[in-house]
Amino acid sequence: MLQYAHTYYCILVLLVGTAVADYKYETKLFNVPLDHFGYQRNETFNIKYLENEDHWDRGDGPIFFYTGNEGQIELFANHTGFMWDIAEEFRAKIVFAEHRYYGSSMPFGNKSLDNDHIGYLTAAQALADYAELVNFLQDNRLKPRYPVIAFGGSYGGMLAAYFRMKYPHLVAGAIAASAPIHMFPGMLPCNVYHRIVTSSFVVANITCKENIKQSWSVIRNFVTTKNNTDWLHKQWKLCDPIKNTTDVQNLIDFLQSMYETLAMVNYPFATDFLLPLPAYPVRTVCQYLNQKLTGQKLLVAIGHVLEMFTNYTGKSPCVDYKKGNDYGNLNASGWDYQACTEMVMPMCTTGESDMFEPNPWNITKVSADCHKKYNVYPRPDVARLEYGGDRLLAASNIVFSNGLLDPWAGGGILSSISDTVKAVVMIDTAHHLDLMPTNPNDPESVKIARSEHKRNIQQWIREFQQQREHEKKL
Amino acid sequence: MLQYAHTYYCILVLLVGTAVADYKYETKLFNVPLDHFGYQRNETFNIKYLENEDHWDRGDGPIFFYTGNEGQIELFANHTGFMWDIAEEFRAKIVFAEHRYYGSSMPFGNKSLDNDHIGYLTAAQALADYAELVNFLQDNRLKPRYPVIAFGGSYGGMLAAYFRMKYPHLVAGAIAASAPIHMFPGMLPCNVYHRIVTSSFVVANITCKENIKQSWSVIRNFVTTKNNTDWLHKQWKLCDPIKNTTDVQNLIDFLQSMYETLAMVNYPFATDFLLPLPAYPVRTVCQYLNQKLTGQKLLVAIGHVLEMFTNYTGKSPCVDYKKGNDYGNLNASGWDYQACTEMVMPMCTTGESDMFEPNPWNITKVSADCHKKYNVYPRPDVARLEYGGDRLLAASNIVFSNGLLDPWAGGGILSSISDTVKAVVMIDTAHHLDLMPTNPNDPESVKIARSEHKRNIQQWIREFQQQREHEKKL
């Protein structure tokens, strides 16, 4: 997930340049009602899902079901290597289901994201889509035959957990990776996300964080003359010159977003997940900022960071700092809308607990912006009422995994709630590394987490089979 | 609940002549969104709820929350004496929440039941209304202060169970009385309901059942001449003469519905619940049918049954056999719509396992009728997918109580599913007697059931308080 500075609608995004993995799947369509919870609208439409049965035991092998999140489903399929890595061992069928209103699962074609049509984009409707799909995959059996294990990362992890919580009769258990289910209004201070981003830089090098913290006033003071903005334009290889205060703000937002992303994808190996970056990118960029810098020297150093962030492959001619939420091959419109309706996650910066300029979170302003943009007002309490935040004592068979280097971990479940709602904490990993393919550079923590996952999945399958045996006898 | 013969949309109804109880409550309104699961429609409207705090411990006393079903909420408040009877002991606040689209909780005023407006009448939307109301009653606290116990009978019992299943973070436990949550397509044979109705008459007197079973052909053979229909019109005090085959069918449907209702409300005391009747009405009416009768003698006897059923108080001038679903002071339109959308409960008669004329259940015919009437097609699987039928291993803190004289018991949970999803079976009681006020004639079984309920409620409150203490320490 990406979190965009300034507007503070968090963007939970997987951006993939080119697919690295060579996973094979069939692409299929499944018809669902537009509205599962009412009958005023009788339209139906197709959601897409990807399926692989290479290793499946058709007798009673499990179904590994990825609850797709905000993006084209192929992106998730290509980057959730953990499911592919363990499918053979579990003799599992693999299914990746695309979330309505993303990718090509559009209820109203290219008009789906219009304000007149977008209103059926909610987590509850997506979960009901998945429920119907799972039922179809079980051949509409009253007593399902295959244990279904839900997987998801980020918002997809929230959905995986919610899927088990709301549909335990359909889902045997859920691996919810980096799922900030405790990030709704009132649940935690709004500055947590950026405090963790900042920590990530402190861990790399405290001076690095100090330099970044100083940089905002240095930039603002510097860009007051045409000479200086021309210099910066050239030095930072900006696509557009800095002409006014909006441009300055865009540039600062872009930088803040860059630091957040670096913290989120601070993986122990080079990857093009989100975007192409070297191993441990925070540590790497901090090499430019590991001694106290001021003035233009600081700006030159940040230029190197920008270069690494935007042009690690050497193919990007300039820094497109104005592009805002139109990021890569993902249309983030859908998520912006979700953040304006039910996925209200307060985020703020203080300039004290974090290395950013102070920027409060204000529901009144968020509401006004959302109403202007989408003609809706957020319902800030609805996610808590529907899904309960961390009040999960009655839930079961969910693993919440989080890496402490991940800014989203602040909204995650970091200690086990019960014997069957467990937390797995990886102290040295970033955003849902445990769902990614095995890598020689994986730290011990993620290896342990994956063993934990496998052990839990085995347990859930056993329970399902016991129940099934019991049902057969009835 | 009533089940109407022939059309086979079961009508889950509480019909009350005059309120017998003297329960006091404040009547309040609570604003809810029309659509909880989408944002295309931004209307809100008020649902009604009734509140009594006479015995409430405002420090941390529980909230007894009745999840209103298909009818005016006052009807349920006045006949759910169990909640009132135990409120003082538990120092509980009592709340009865009215189901959207019933009573005066109408989203679109007197146009609410029009086909253009009725589409937001679903169990899921009603449950989400209740979730918001419970949150309001907790003063919107992140960590709720008062344990909430859900109560409901019949469809209200289904809602109470579903409320705990879907919102366990808001509801500590549920007493689900006579809730046929296992009555959806494929779950049980369609003839079960009428088999139990028939058993009820067999238990009273086997000859009674034989007479009823014979009566259908006797009636049909008899009403072929004007003389005979005139005789029957007068003998049975019918409001309207029998002029054609539709009238004959209406009369037969009315009689079938009468026997079903008698079985359902076969209470050990005289009551005006549903309609005024003596104690053990099945046994009472069978006194007219306890020896083998044929021809007009049988018709005379059934005339006595009709008289007792329709005119126990002596105030009803004639038998209005054509009134169909317009029954008493309840507008059953809403439930007919629910039966045509998500509450699809197959019902059939075979003439072999029951004492009625054979009448198969046919989803194609039901669909066509529903489409004609409401412009909707039923989604026969949706209740199973949303609520799981009897696959409740992951649920907790629910008591399902059923009386074995109740035809709806066939769709109930009759054996405990786990330590925390328990069945309470009363062998000699009818439709949710356990929720009614204490009566000197109560059989032992219902007294035991109520003690069981109280013990479970205490346990759920203790658990809630332990959780609350734990949260305080965090």
PDB file of N, CA and C in Angstrom, chain B residues 119-157:
ATOM      1  N   GLY B 119     -36.792  -2.460  -2.153  1.00  0.00           N
ATOM      2  CA  GLY B 119     -35.585  -3.257  -2.362  1.00  0.00           C
ATOM      3  C   GLY B 119     -34.551  -3.239  -1.247  1.00  0.00           C
ATOM      4  N   TYR B 120     -34.661  -2.323  -0.300  1.00  0.00           N
ATOM      5  CA  TYR B 120     -33.689  -2.274   0.793  1.00  0.00           C
ATOM      6  C   TYR B 120     -34.205  -2.993   2.035  1.00  0.00           C
ATOM      7  N   LEU B 121     -35.251  -3.784   1.824  1.00  0.00           N
ATOM      8  CA  LEU B 121     -35.777  -4.641   2.891  1.00  0.00           C
ATOM      9  C   LEU B 121     -35.050  -5.976   2.848  1.00  0.00           C
ATOM     10  N   THR B 122     -33.973  -6.087   3.631  1.00  0.00           N
ATOM     11  CA  THR B 122     -33.256  -7.359   3.736  1.00  0.00           C
ATOM     12  C   THR B 122     -32.786  -7.533   5.180  1.00  0.00           C
ATOM     13  N   ALA B 123     -32.522  -8.769   5.535  1.00  0.00           N
ATOM     14  CA  ALA B 123     -32.033  -9.063   6.887  1.00  0.00           C
ATOM     15  C   ALA B 123     -30.702  -8.369   7.151  1.00  0.00           C
ATOM     16  N   ALA B 124     -29.825  -8.373   6.146  1.00  0.00           N
ATOM     17  CA  ALA B 124     -28.504  -7.764   6.342  1.00  0.00           C
ATOM     18  C   ALA B 124     -28.627  -6.273   6.644  1.00  0.00           C
ATOM     19  N   GLN B 125     -29.507  -5.600   5.932  1.00  0.00           N
ATOM     20  CA  GLN B 125     -29.692  -4.163   6.183  1.00  0.00           C
ATOM     21  C   GLN B 125     -30.296  -3.945   7.571  1.00  0.00           C
ATOM     22  N   ALA B 126     -31.251  -4.794   7.955  1.00  0.00           N
ATOM     23  CA  ALA B 126     -31.859  -4.657   9.282  1.00  0.00           C
ATOM     24  C   ALA B 126     -30.814  -4.879  10.375  1.00  0.00           C
ATOM     25  N   LEU B 127     -29.963  -5.891  10.189  1.00  0.00           N
ATOM     26  CA  LEU B 127     -28.914  -6.149  11.175  1.00  0.00           C
ATOM     27  C   LEU B 127     -27.957  -4.969  11.279  1.00  0.00           C
ATOM     28  N   ALA B 128     -27.650  -4.362  10.149  1.00  0.00           N
ATOM     29  CA  ALA B 128     -26.761  -3.195  10.169  1.00  0.00           C
ATOM     30  C   ALA B 128     -27.447  -2.014  10.863  1.00  0.00           C
ATOM     31  N   ASP B 129     -28.766  -1.895  10.702  1.00  0.00           N
ATOM     32  CA  ASP B 129     -29.503  -0.887  11.491  1.00  0.00           C
ATOM     33  C   ASP B 129     -29.288  -1.142  12.981  1.00  0.00           C
ATOM     34  N   TYR B 130     -29.468  -2.406  13.366  1.00  0.00           N
ATOM     35  CA  TYR B 130     -29.349  -2.747  14.787  1.00  0.00           C
ATOM     36  C   TYR B 130     -27.918  -2.498  15.286  1.00  0.00           C
ATOM     37  N   ALA B 131     -26.937  -2.784  14.431  1.00  0.00           N
ATOM     38  CA  ALA B 131     -25.536  -2.545  14.821  1.00  0.00           C
ATOM     39  C   ALA B 131     -25.329  -1.057  15.114  1.00  0.00           C
ATOM     40  N   GLU B 132     -25.862  -0.216  14.262  1.00  0.00           N
ATOM     41  CA  GLU B 132     -25.697   1.229  14.506  1.00  0.00           C
ATOM     42  C   GLU B 132     -26.451   1.669  15.758  1.00  0.00           C
ATOM     43  N   LEU B 133     -27.616   1.090  15.962  1.00  0.00           N
ATOM     44  CA  LEU B 133     -28.390   1.462  17.160  1.00  0.00           C
ATOM     45  C   LEU B 133     -27.658   1.007  18.431  1.00  0.00           C
ATOM     46  N   VAL B 134     -27.134  -0.191  18.408  1.00  0.00           N
ATOM     47  CA  VAL B 134     -26.378  -0.680  19.575  1.00  0.00           C
ATOM     48  C   VAL B 134     -25.180   0.225  19.842  1.00  0.00           C
ATOM     49  N   ASN B 135     -24.502   0.610  18.799  1.00  0.00           N
ATOM     50  CA  ASN B 135     -23.365   1.524  18.951  1.00  0.00           C
ATOM     51  C   ASN B 135     -23.804   2.846  19.584  1.00  0.00           C
ATOM     52  N   PHE B 136     -24.935   3.338  19.157  1.00  0.00           N
ATOM     53  CA  PHE B 136     -25.489   4.564  19.743  1.00  0.00           C
ATOM     54  C   PHE B 136     -25.819   4.355  21.219  1.00  0.00           C
ATOM     55  N   LEU B 137     -26.404   3.208  21.534  1.00  0.00           N
ATOM     56  CA  LEU B 137     -26.765   2.915  22.934  1.00  0.00           C
ATOM     57  C   LEU B 137     -25.523   2.767  23.809  1.00  0.00           C
ATOM     58  N   GLN B 138     -24.389   2.472  23.178  1.00  0.00           N
ATOM     59  CA  GLN B 138     -23.111   2.405  23.903  1.00  0.00           C
ATOM     60  C   GLN B 138     -22.417   3.763  23.879  1.00  0.00           C
ATOM     61  N   ASP B 139     -23.131   4.797  23.496  1.00  0.00           N
ATOM     62  CA  ASP B 139     -22.548   6.141  23.371  1.00  0.00           C
ATOM     63  C   ASP B 139     -21.346   6.161  22.434  1.00  0.00           C
ATOM     64  N   ASN B 140     -21.427   5.366  21.394  1.00  0.00           N
ATOM     65  CA  ASN B 140     -20.396   5.358  20.354  1.00  0.00           C
ATOM     66  C   ASN B 140     -19.010   5.027  20.901  1.00  0.00           C
ATOM     67  N   ARG B 141     -18.981   4.281  22.006  1.00  0.00           N
ATOM     68  CA  ARG B 141     -17.678   3.949  22.605  1.00  0.00           C
ATOM     69  C   ARG B 141     -16.931   2.906  21.782  1.00  0.00           C
ATOM     70  N   LEU B 142     -15.626   3.140  21.669  1.00  0.00           N
ATOM     71  CA  LEU B 142     -14.767   2.177  20.997  1.00  0.00           C
ATOM     72  C   LEU B 142     -14.741   0.857  21.765  1.00  0.00           C
ATOM     73  N   LYS B 143     -14.702   0.965  23.070  1.00  0.00           N
ATOM     74  CA  LYS B 143     -14.740  -0.208  23.945  1.00  0.00           C
ATOM     75  C   LYS B 143     -16.085  -0.175  24.662  1.00  0.00           C
ATOM     76  N   PRO B 144     -17.058  -0.895  24.152  1.00  0.00           N
ATOM     77  CA  PRO B 144     -18.410  -0.809  24.710  1.00  0.00           C
ATOM     78  C   PRO B 144     -18.462  -1.119  26.203  1.00  0.00           C
ATOM     79  N   ARG B 145     -19.401  -0.487  26.871  1.00  0.00           N
ATOM     80  CA  ARG B 145     -19.478  -0.564  28.326  1.00  0.00           C
ATOM     81  C   ARG B 145     -20.503  -1.581  28.797  1.00  0.00           C
ATOM     82  N   TYR B 146     -21.576  -1.727  28.053  1.00  0.00           N
ATOM     83  CA  TYR B 146     -22.696  -2.562  28.502  1.00  0.00           C
ATOM     84  C   TYR B 146     -22.765  -3.842  27.682  1.00  0.00           C
ATOM     85  N   PRO B 147     -22.832  -4.980  28.348  1.00  0.00           N
ATOM     86  CA  PRO B 147     -23.036  -6.211  27.563  1.00  0.00           C
ATOM     87  C   PRO B 147     -24.412  -6.185  26.902  1.00  0.00           C
ATOM     88  N   VAL B 148     -24.418  -6.503  25.624  1.00  0.00           N
ATOM     89  CA  VAL B 148     -25.674  -6.512  24.875  1.00  0.00           C
ATOM     90  C   VAL B 148     -26.096  -7.959  24.652  1.00  0.00           C
ATOM     91  N   ILE B 149     -27.300  -8.290  25.073  1.00  0.00           N
ATOM     92  CA  ILE B 149     -27.850  -9.624  24.837  1.00  0.00           C
ATOM     93  C   ILE B 149     -28.987  -9.490  23.828  1.00  0.00           C
ATOM     94  N   ALA B 150     -28.850 -10.208  22.721  1.00  0.00           N
ATOM     95  CA  ALA B 150     -29.895 -10.172  21.701  1.00  0.00           C
ATOM     96  C   ALA B 150     -30.945 -11.233  22.001  1.00  0.00           C
ATOM     97  N   PHE B 151     -32.182 -10.876  21.781  1.00  0.00           N
ATOM     98  CA  PHE B 151     -33.308 -11.793  21.936  1.00  0.00           C
ATOM     99  C   PHE B 151     -34.147 -11.720  20.667  1.00  0.00           C
ATOM    100  N   GLY B 152     -34.740 -12.841  20.335  1.00  0.00           N
ATOM    101  CA  GLY B 152     -35.688 -12.794  19.229  1.00  0.00           C
ATOM    102  C   GLY B 152     -36.406 -14.121  19.123  1.00  0.00           C
ATOM    103  N   GLY B 153     -37.606 -14.051  18.589  1.00  0.00           N
ATOM    104  CA  GLY B 153     -38.382 -15.266  18.365  1.00  0.00           C
ATOM    105  C   GLY B 153     -38.743 -15.367  16.901  1.00  0.00           C
ATOM    106  N   SER B 154     -38.746 -16.610  16.376  1.00  0.00           N
ATOM    107  CA  SER B 154     -39.169 -16.817  15.001  1.00  0.00           C
ATOM    108  C   SER B 154     -38.162 -16.129  14.056  1.00  0.00           C
ATOM    109  N   TYR B 155     -38.590 -15.366  13.077  1.00  0.00           N
ATOM    110  CA  TYR B 155     -37.629 -14.643  12.240  1.00  0.00           C
ATOM    111  C   TYR B 155     -36.767 -13.725  13.114  1.00  0.00           C
ATOM    112  N   GLY B 156     -37.363 -13.185  14.167  1.00  0.00           N
ATOM    113  CA  GLY B 156     -36.583 -12.382  15.116  1.00  0.00           C
ATOM    114  C   GLY B 156     -35.496 -13.205  15.791  1.00  0.00           C
ATOM    115  N   GLY B 157     -35.751 -14.494  15.997  1.00  0.00           N
ATOM    116  CA  GLY B 157     -34.738 -15.382  16.559  1.00  0.00           C
ATOM    117  C   GLY B 157     -33.608 -15.626  15.582  1.00  0.00           C
TER     118      GLY B 157
END
